[in-house]
CSV table of C-alpha atoms in Angstrom, one decimal:
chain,number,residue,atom,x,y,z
A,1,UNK,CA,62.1,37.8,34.5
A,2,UNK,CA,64.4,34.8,35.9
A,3,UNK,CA,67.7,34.8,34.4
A,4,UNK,CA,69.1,31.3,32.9
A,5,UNK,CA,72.8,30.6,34.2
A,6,UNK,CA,74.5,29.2,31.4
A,7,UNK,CA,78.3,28.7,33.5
A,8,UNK,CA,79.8,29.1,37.2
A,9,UNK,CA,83.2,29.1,38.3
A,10,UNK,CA,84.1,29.5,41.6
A,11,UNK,CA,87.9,29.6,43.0
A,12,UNK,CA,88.0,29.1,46.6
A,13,UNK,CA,89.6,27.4,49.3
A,14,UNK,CA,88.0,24.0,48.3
A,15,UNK,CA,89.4,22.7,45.5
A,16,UNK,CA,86.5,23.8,43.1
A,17,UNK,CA,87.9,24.4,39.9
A,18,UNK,CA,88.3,20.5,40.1
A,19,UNK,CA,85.7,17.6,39.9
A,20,UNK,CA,83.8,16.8,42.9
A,21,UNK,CA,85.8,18.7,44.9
A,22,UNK,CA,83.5,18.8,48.2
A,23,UNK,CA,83.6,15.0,48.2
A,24,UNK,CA,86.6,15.0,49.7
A,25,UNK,CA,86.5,18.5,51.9
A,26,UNK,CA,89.9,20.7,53.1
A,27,UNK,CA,90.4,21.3,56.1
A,28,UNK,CA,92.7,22.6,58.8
A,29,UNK,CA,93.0,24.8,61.9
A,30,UNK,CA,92.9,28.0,61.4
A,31,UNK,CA,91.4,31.6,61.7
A,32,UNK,CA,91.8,32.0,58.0
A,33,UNK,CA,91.3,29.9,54.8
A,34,UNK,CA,93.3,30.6,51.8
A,35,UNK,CA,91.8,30.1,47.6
A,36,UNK,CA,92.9,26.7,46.4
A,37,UNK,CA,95.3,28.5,43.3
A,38,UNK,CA,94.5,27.1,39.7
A,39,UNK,CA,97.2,26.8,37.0
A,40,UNK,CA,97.4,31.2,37.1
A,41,UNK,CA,99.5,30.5,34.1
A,42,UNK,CA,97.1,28.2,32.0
A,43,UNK,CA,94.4,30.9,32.1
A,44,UNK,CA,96.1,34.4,32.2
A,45,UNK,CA,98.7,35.6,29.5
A,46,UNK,CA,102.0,36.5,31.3
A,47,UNK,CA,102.8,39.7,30.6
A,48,UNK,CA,99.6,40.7,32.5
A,49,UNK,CA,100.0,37.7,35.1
A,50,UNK,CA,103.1,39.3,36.6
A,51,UNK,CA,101.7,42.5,37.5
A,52,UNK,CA,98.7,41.1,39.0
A,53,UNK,CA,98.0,41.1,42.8
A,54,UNK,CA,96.1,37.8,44.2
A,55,UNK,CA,92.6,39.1,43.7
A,56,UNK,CA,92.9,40.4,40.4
A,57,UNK,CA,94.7,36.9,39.2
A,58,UNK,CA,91.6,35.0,40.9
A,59,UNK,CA,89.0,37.3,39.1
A,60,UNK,CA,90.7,36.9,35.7
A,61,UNK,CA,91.3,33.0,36.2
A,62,UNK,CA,87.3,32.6,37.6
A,63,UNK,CA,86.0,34.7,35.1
A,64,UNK,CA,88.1,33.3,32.0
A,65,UNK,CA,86.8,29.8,32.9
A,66,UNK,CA,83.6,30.8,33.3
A,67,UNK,CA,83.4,32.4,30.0
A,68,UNK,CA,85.0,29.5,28.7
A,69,UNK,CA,81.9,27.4,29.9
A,70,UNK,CA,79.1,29.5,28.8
A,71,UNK,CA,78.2,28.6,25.6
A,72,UNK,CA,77.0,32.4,25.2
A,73,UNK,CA,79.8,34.9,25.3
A,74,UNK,CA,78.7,37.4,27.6
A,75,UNK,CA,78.8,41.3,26.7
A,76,UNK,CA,78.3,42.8,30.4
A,77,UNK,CA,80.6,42.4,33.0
A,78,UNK,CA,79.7,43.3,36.7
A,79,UNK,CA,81.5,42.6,40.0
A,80,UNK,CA,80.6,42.5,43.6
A,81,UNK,CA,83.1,43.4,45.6
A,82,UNK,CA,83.5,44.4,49.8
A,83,UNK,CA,87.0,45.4,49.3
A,84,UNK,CA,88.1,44.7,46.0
A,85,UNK,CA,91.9,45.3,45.5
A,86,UNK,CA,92.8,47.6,49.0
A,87,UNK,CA,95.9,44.9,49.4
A,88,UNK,CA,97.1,47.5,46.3
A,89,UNK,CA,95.8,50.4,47.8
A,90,UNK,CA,97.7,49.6,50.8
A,91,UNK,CA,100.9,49.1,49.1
A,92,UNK,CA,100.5,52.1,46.8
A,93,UNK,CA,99.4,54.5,50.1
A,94,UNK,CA,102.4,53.1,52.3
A,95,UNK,CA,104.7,54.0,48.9
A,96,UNK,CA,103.4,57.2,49.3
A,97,UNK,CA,104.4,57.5,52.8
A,98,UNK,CA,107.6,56.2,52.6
A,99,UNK,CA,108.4,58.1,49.5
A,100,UNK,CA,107.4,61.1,50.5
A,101,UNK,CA,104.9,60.7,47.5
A,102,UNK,CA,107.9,60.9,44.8
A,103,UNK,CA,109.1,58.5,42.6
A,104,UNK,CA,106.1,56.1,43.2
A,105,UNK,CA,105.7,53.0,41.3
A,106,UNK,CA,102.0,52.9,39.0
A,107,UNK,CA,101.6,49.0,39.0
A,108,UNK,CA,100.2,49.5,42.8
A,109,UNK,CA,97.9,52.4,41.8
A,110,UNK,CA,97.0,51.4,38.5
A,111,UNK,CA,95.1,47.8,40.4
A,112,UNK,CA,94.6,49.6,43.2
A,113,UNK,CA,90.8,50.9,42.5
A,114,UNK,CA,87.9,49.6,43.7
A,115,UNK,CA,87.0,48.5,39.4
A,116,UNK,CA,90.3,47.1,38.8
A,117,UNK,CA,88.9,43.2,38.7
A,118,UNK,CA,85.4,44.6,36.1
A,119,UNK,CA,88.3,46.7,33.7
A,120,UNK,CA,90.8,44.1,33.7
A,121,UNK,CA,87.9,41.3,32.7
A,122,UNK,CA,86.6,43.4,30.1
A,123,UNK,CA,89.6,44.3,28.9
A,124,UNK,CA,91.3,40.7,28.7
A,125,UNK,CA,88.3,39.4,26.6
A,126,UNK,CA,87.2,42.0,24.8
A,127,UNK,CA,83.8,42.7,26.2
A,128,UNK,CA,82.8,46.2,25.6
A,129,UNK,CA,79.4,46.9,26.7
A,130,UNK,CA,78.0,47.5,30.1
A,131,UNK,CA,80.6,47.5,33.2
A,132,UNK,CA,80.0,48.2,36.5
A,133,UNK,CA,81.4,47.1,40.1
A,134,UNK,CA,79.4,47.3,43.1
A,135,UNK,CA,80.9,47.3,46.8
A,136,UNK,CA,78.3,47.4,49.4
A,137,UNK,CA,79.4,45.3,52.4
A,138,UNK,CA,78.2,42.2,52.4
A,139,UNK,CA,75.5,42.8,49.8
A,140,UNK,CA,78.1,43.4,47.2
A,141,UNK,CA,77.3,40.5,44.8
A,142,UNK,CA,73.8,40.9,45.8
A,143,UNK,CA,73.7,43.9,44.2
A,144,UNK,CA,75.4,43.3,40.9
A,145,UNK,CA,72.9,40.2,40.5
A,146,UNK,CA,70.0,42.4,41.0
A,147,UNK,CA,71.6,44.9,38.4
A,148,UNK,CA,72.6,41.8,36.1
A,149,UNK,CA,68.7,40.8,36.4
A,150,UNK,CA,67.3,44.1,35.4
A,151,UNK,CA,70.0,44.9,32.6
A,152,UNK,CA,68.7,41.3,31.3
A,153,UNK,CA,65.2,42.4,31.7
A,154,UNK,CA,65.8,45.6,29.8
A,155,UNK,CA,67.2,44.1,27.0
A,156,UNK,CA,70.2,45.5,27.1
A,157,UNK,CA,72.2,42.6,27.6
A,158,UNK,CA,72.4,38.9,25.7
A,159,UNK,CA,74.4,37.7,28.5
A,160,UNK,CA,75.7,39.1,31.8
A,161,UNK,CA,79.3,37.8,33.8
A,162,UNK,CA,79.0,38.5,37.4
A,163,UNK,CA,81.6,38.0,39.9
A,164,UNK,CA,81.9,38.4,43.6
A,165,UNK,CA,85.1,38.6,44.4
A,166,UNK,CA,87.8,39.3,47.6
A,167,UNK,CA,90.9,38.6,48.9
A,168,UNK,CA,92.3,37.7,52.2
A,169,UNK,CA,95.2,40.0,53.6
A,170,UNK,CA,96.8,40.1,57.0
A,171,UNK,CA,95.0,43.9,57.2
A,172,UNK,CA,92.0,43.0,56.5
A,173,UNK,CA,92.0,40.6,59.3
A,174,UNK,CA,93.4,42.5,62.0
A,175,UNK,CA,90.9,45.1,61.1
A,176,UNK,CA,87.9,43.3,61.4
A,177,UNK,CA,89.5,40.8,64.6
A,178,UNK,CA,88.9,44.7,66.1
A,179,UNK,CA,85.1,44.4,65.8
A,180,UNK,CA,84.6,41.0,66.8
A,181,UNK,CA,84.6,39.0,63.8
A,182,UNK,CA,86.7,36.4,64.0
A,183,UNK,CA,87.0,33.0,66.2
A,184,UNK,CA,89.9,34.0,68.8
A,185,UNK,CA,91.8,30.7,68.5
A,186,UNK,CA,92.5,29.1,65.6
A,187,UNK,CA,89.3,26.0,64.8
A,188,UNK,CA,89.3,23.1,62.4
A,189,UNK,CA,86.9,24.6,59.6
A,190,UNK,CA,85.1,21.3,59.3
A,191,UNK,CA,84.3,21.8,63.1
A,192,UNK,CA,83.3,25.6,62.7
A,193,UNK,CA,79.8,24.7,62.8
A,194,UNK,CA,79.6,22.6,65.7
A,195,UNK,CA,82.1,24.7,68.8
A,196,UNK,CA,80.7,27.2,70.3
A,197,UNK,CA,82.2,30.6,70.2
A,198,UNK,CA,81.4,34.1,69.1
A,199,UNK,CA,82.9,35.0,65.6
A,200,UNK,CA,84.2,32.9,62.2
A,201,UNK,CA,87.2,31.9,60.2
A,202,UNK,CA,87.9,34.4,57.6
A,203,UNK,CA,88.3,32.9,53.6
A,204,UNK,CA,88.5,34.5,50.6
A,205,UNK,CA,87.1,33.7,46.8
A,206,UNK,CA,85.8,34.3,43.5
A,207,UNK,CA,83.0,33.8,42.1
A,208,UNK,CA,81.3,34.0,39.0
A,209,UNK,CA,78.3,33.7,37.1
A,210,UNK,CA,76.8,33.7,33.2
A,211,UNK,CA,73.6,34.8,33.2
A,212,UNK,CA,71.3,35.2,30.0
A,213,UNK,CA,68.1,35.9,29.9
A,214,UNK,CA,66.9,33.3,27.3
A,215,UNK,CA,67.6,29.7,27.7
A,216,UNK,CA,70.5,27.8,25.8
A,217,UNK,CA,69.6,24.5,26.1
A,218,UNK,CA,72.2,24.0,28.6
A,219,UNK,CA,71.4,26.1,31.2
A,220,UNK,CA,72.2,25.2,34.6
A,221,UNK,CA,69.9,26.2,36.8
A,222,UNK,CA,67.4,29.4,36.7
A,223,UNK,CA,68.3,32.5,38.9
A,224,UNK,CA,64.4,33.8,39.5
A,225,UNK,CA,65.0,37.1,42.3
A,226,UNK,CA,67.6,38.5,44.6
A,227,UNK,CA,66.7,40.8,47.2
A,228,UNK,CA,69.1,42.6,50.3
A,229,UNK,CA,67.9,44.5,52.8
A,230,UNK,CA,68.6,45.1,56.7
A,231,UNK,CA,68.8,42.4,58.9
A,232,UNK,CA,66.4,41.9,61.9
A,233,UNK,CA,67.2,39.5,64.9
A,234,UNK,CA,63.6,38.8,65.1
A,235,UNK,CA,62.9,35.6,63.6
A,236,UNK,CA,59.2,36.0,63.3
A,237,UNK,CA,59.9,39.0,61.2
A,238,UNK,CA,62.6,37.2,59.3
A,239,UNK,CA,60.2,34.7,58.5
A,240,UNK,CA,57.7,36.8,57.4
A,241,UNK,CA,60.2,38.6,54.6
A,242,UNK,CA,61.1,35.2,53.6
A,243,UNK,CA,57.6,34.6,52.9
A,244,UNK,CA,57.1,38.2,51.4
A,245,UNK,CA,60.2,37.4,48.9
A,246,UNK,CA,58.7,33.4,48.2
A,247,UNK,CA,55.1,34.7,47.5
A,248,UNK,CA,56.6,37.6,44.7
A,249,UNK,CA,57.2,34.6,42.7
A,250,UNK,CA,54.0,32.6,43.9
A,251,UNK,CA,56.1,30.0,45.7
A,252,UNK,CA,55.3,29.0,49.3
A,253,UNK,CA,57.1,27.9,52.1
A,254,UNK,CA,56.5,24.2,51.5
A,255,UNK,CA,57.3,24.6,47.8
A,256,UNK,CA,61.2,25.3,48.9
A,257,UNK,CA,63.2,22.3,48.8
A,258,UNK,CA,66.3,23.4,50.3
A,259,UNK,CA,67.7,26.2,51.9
A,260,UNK,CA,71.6,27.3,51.7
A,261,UNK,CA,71.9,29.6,55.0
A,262,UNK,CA,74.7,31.4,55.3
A,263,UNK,CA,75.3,30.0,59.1
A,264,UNK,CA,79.5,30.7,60.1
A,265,UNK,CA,79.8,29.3,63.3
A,266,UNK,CA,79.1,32.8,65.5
A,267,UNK,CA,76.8,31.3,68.0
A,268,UNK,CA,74.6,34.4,68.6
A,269,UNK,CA,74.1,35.2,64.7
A,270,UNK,CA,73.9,30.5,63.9
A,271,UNK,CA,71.1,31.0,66.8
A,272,UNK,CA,68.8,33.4,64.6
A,273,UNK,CA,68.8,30.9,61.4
A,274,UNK,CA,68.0,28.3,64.2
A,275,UNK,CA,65.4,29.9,65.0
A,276,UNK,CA,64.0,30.9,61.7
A,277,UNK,CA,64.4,26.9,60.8
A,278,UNK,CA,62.4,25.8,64.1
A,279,UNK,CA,59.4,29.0,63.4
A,280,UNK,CA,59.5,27.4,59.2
A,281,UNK,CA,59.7,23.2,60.3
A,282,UNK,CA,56.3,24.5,62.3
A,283,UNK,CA,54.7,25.9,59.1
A,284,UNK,CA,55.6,23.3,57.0
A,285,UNK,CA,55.7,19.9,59.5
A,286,UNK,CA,56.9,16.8,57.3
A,287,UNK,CA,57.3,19.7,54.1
A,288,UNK,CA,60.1,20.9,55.9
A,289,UNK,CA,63.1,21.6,53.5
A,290,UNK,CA,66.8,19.8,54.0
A,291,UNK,CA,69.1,22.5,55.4
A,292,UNK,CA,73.1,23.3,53.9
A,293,UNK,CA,75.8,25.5,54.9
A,294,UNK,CA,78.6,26.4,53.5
A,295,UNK,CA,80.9,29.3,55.3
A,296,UNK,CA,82.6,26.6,56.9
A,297,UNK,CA,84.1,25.1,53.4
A,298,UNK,CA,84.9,28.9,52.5
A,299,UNK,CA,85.4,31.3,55.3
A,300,UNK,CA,83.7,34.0,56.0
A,301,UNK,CA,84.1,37.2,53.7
A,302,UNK,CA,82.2,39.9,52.4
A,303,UNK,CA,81.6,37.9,49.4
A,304,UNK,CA,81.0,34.6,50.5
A,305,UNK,CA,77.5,34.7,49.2
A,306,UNK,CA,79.3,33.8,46.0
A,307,UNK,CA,80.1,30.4,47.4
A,308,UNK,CA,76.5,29.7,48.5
A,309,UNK,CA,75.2,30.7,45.0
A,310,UNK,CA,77.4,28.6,43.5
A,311,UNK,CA,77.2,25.4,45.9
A,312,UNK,CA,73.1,26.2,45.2
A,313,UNK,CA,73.8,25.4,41.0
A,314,UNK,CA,76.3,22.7,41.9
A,315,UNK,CA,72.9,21.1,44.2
A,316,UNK,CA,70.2,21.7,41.4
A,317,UNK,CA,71.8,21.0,38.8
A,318,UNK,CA,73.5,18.0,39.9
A,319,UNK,CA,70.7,17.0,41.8
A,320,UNK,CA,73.3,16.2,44.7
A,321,UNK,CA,73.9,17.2,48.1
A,322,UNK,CA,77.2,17.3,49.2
A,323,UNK,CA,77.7,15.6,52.6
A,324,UNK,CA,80.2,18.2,54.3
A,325,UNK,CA,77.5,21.1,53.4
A,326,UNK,CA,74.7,19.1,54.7
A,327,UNK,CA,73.3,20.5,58.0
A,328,UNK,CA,70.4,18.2,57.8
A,329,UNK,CA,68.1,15.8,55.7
A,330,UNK,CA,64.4,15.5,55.2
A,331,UNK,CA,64.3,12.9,52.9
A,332,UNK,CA,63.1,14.7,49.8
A,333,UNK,CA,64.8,13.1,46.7
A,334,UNK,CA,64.8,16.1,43.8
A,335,UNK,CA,65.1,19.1,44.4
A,336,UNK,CA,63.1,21.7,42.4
A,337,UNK,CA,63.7,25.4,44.5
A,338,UNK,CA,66.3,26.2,46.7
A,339,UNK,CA,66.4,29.3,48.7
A,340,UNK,CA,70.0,31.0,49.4
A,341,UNK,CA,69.3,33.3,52.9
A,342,UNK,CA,71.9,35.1,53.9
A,343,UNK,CA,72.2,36.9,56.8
A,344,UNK,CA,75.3,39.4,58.3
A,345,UNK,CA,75.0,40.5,61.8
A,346,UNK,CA,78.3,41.9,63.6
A,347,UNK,CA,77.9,41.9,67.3
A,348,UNK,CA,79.5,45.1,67.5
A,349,UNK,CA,79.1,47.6,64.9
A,350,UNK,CA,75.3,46.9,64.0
A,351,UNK,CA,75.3,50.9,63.5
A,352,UNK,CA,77.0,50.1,59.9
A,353,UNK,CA,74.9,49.3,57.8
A,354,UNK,CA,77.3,47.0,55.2
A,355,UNK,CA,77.7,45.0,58.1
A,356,UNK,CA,74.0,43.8,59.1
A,357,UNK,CA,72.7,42.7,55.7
A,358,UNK,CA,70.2,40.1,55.0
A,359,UNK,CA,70.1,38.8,51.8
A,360,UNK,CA,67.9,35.8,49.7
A,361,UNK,CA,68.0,34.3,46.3
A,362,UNK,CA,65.9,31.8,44.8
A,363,UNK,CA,67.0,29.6,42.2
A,364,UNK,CA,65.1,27.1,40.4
A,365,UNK,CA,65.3,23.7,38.6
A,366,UNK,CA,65.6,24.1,34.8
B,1,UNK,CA,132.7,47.9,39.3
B,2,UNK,CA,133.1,46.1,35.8
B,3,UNK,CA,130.4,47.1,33.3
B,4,UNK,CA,129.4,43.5,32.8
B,5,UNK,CA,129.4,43.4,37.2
B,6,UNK,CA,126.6,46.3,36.5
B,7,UNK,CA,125.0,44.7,33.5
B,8,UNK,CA,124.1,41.8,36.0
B,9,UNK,CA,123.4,43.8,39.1
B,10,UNK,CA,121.1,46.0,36.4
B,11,UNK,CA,119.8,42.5,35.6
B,12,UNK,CA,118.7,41.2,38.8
B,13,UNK,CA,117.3,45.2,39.7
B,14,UNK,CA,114.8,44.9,36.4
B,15,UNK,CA,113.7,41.3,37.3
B,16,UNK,CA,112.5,42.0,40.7
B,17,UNK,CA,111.0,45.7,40.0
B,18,UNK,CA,109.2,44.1,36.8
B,19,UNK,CA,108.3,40.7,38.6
B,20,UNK,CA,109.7,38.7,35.6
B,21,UNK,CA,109.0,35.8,37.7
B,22,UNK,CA,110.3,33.4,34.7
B,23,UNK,CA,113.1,35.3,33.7
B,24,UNK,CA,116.9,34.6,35.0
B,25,UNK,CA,119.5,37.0,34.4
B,26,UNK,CA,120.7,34.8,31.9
B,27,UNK,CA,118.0,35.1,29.6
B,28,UNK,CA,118.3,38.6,29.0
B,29,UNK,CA,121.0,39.6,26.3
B,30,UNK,CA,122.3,43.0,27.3
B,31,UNK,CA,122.2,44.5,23.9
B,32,UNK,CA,118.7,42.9,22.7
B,33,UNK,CA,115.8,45.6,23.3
B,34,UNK,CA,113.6,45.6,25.8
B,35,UNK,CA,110.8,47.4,24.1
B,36,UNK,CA,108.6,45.6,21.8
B,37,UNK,CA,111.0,42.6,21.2
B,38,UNK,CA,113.7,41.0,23.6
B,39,UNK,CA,111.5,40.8,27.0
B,40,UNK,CA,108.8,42.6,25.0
B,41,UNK,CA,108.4,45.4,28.2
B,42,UNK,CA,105.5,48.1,27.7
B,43,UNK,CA,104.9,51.8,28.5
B,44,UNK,CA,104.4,51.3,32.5
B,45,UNK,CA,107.4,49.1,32.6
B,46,UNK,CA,109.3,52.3,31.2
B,47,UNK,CA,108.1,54.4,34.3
B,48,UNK,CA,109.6,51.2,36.5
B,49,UNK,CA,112.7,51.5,34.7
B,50,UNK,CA,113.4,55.2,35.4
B,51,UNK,CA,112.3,54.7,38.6
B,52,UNK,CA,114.8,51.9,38.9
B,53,UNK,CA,117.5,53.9,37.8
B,54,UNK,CA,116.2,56.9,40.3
B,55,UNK,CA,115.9,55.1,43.1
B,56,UNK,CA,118.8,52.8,43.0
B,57,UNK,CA,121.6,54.9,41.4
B,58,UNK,CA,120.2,58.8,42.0
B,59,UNK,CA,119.7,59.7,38.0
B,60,UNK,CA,117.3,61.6,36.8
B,61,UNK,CA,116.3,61.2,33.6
B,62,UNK,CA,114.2,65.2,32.5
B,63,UNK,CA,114.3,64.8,29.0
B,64,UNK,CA,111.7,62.1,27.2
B,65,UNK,CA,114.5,61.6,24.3
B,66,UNK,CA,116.9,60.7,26.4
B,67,UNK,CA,114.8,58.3,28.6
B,68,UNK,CA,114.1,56.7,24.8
B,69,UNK,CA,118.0,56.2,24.4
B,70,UNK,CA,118.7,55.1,27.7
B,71,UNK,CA,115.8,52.7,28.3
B,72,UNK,CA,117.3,50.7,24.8
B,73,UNK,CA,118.8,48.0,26.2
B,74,UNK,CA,120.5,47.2,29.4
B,75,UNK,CA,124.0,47.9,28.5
B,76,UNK,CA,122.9,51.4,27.6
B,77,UNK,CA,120.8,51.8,31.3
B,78,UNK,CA,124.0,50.2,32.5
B,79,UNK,CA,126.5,52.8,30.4
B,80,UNK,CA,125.2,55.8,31.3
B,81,UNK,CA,125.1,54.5,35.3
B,82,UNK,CA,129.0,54.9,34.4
B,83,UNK,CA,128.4,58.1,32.5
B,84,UNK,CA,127.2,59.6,35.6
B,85,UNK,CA,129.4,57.6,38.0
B,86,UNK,CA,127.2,55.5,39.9
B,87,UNK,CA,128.5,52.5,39.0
């Protein structure tokens, strides 16, 4: 059963909490991106605002206007999240050590679990069924749409907030700089796309997502399946899962209008969805779909599938395609089905499995 | 040191441990409460407070009672710092 998305929000660093943001694109040299901040203030009372580290004041803010766009209040909440608050946790275990685990301050520990972001939501607007947070890599949000989908499909649920959401910090960085994934000097973002070089630019973000299972009126867009699975660097066999996933909802290759790929700018991994594209243009000849990317606006993070999903609303429902995301253009005037494909592969540590994920969405035209 | 010297050190000290980001020294009265009304502080931002007053000045505060009658207002955080000579 497809779910309806009634509202999206999406904090990031574009300036998407304002209109027609990627008209106008940010950009700058770096090896990170950092969240353009909304009025924290505006959307978050401020006796809870000050003991709030950055993510949990961009999944209150995202979630709080998303909710205030749906014109369903939702009573589930559930949150993708790779790392969720461990900027906390890493204040609250380096307390310990220099404390000699006495007289250790409980704002740190109190955010500093992996559900902070889902309990805080809930809590803040009152929404006291269902919760859950999943944190699986790269699949994170992946998987809380999938449980969303099937909570909807049960019945147990009127209307489900998901959020993907993480945070840059200078640890997280240096970590993953270990294992090859970042650019080694710092790139214009708008350029990411187009220099070649192994690794991306890190981001951060938060996104979220009202999803009933009946339709309002209003609806945006329709979310129909999500699937995540292990990546392969075979692009005949890539294509043929693509295919496998289309043809569970009776759609076909030439029936997709656009893809969102999930291309960062890490020449061997860009070369795979290159390939997949040349293998689909050959199935489909002039049917081929237009092409859009986005890690380039947001950064790459174990999240950043958020971005894509929303940037694939944005396109549907504003029947619009934003030139910055544009990789290229076949013409076609509506768009009806897009399909988000996603796919993770580190270089280095292909042994974890969090960290060569493929994962696809296909939305749908209301 | 004065008592109203400590009352402002005390100040600053409970500003920065509580991030009352929009808070100046001057804002708090040292005699308003800082439970429920005056800066309207909760249950967590008692355990701050104690560890404030642990960490900075070396009191230990056993009894729950008297954490209650210290943790009133500042002047009293700030008169028994002088009780127990750490001022």
């Amino acid at each position: 059963m497809p779910a309806y998305i009634q509202s999206t929000s999406m904090i990031s660093p574009q300036d998407t909490c304002g209109e027609d943001s990627l008209e106008q694109p940010r950009h700058e040299v770096c090896q990170h991106l950092l969240c353009v901040d909304p009025d924290y203030k505006a959307l978050i009372p401020p006796a809870r605002l000050r003991r709030m580290s950055r993510i949990l004041k961009m999944g209150l803010a995202g979630s709080s206007l998303c909710i205030q766009r749906s014109p369903v209040k939702p009573d589930a909440v559930i949150v993708g999240t790779g790392l969720s608050c461990v900027t906390d946790l890493e204040r609250f275990m380096r307390s310990c050590d220099d404390e000699h685990e006495q007289m250790l301050s409980p704002t740190p520990f109190i955010n500093s679990s992996h559900n902070s972001v889902a309990g805080q939501i809930a809590m803040a607007n009152q929404i006291t069924g269902y919760n859950n947070t999943h944190f699986h890599g790269v699949s994170s949000l992946e998987s809380a749409l999938v449980d969303a989908l099937m909570l909807l499909d049960e019945g147990d649920s009127r209307c489900v907030l998901v959020g993907g959401v993480d945070e840059y910090s200078q640890m997280k960085f240096d970590v993953f700089s270990r294992v090859g994934w970042w650019r080694q000097q710092p790139v214009d973002n708008l350029e990411l796309l187009h220099t070649r070089g192994e690794g991306s630019i890190m981001g951060e973000g938060a996104a979220f997502f009202a999803l009933s299972g009946q339709p309002s009126g209003t609806d945006l867009a329709q979310l129909v399946d999500v699937t995540s699975s292990l990546c392969t660097d075979d692009a005949d066999e890539a294509l043929q899962r693509i295919c496998a996933f289309l043809e569970r909802q009776g759609i076909a290759l030439e029936d997709v209008d656009v893809i969102v790929d999930g291309r960062n700018g890490d020449e061997p991994s860009d070369a795979v969805y290159e390939a997949v594209e040349a293998l689909w243009d050959a199935r489909t000849g002039e049917r081929r779909p237009d092409v859009v990317a986005y890690k380039h606006l947001c950064g790459e993070y174990l999240t950043a599938s958020g971005f894509g999903l929303w940037l694939s609303v944005r396109l549907l429902h504003g029947q619009h395609l934003p030139a910055c995301a544009v990789v290229r253009r076949s013409g076609r005037s509506q768009w009806r089905n897009v399909l988000f494909y996603n796919c993770f592969r580190s270089s280095v540590d292909k042994c974890c499995v969090c960290n060569y994920t493929e994962s696809m969405a296909l939305l749908r035209e209301v | 040191m004065t008592q109203d010297e400590l009352i402002e050190q005390l100040k600053n000290q409970i500003i920065a441990a509580l991030s009352l980001e929009d808070i100046k020294p001057e804002d708090i009265d040292p005699d308003a409460p800082l439970f429920g009304e005056g800066l309207g502080l909760d249950s967590i931002d008692a355990i701050e407070l104690i560890l404030l007053l642990e960490k900075n000045y070396g009191i230990k505060i056993e009894d729950p009672r008297q954490r209650k009658e210290v943790l009133t207002s500042v002047r009293t955080m700030a008169e028994l710092v002088e009780k127990e000579g750490k001022a």
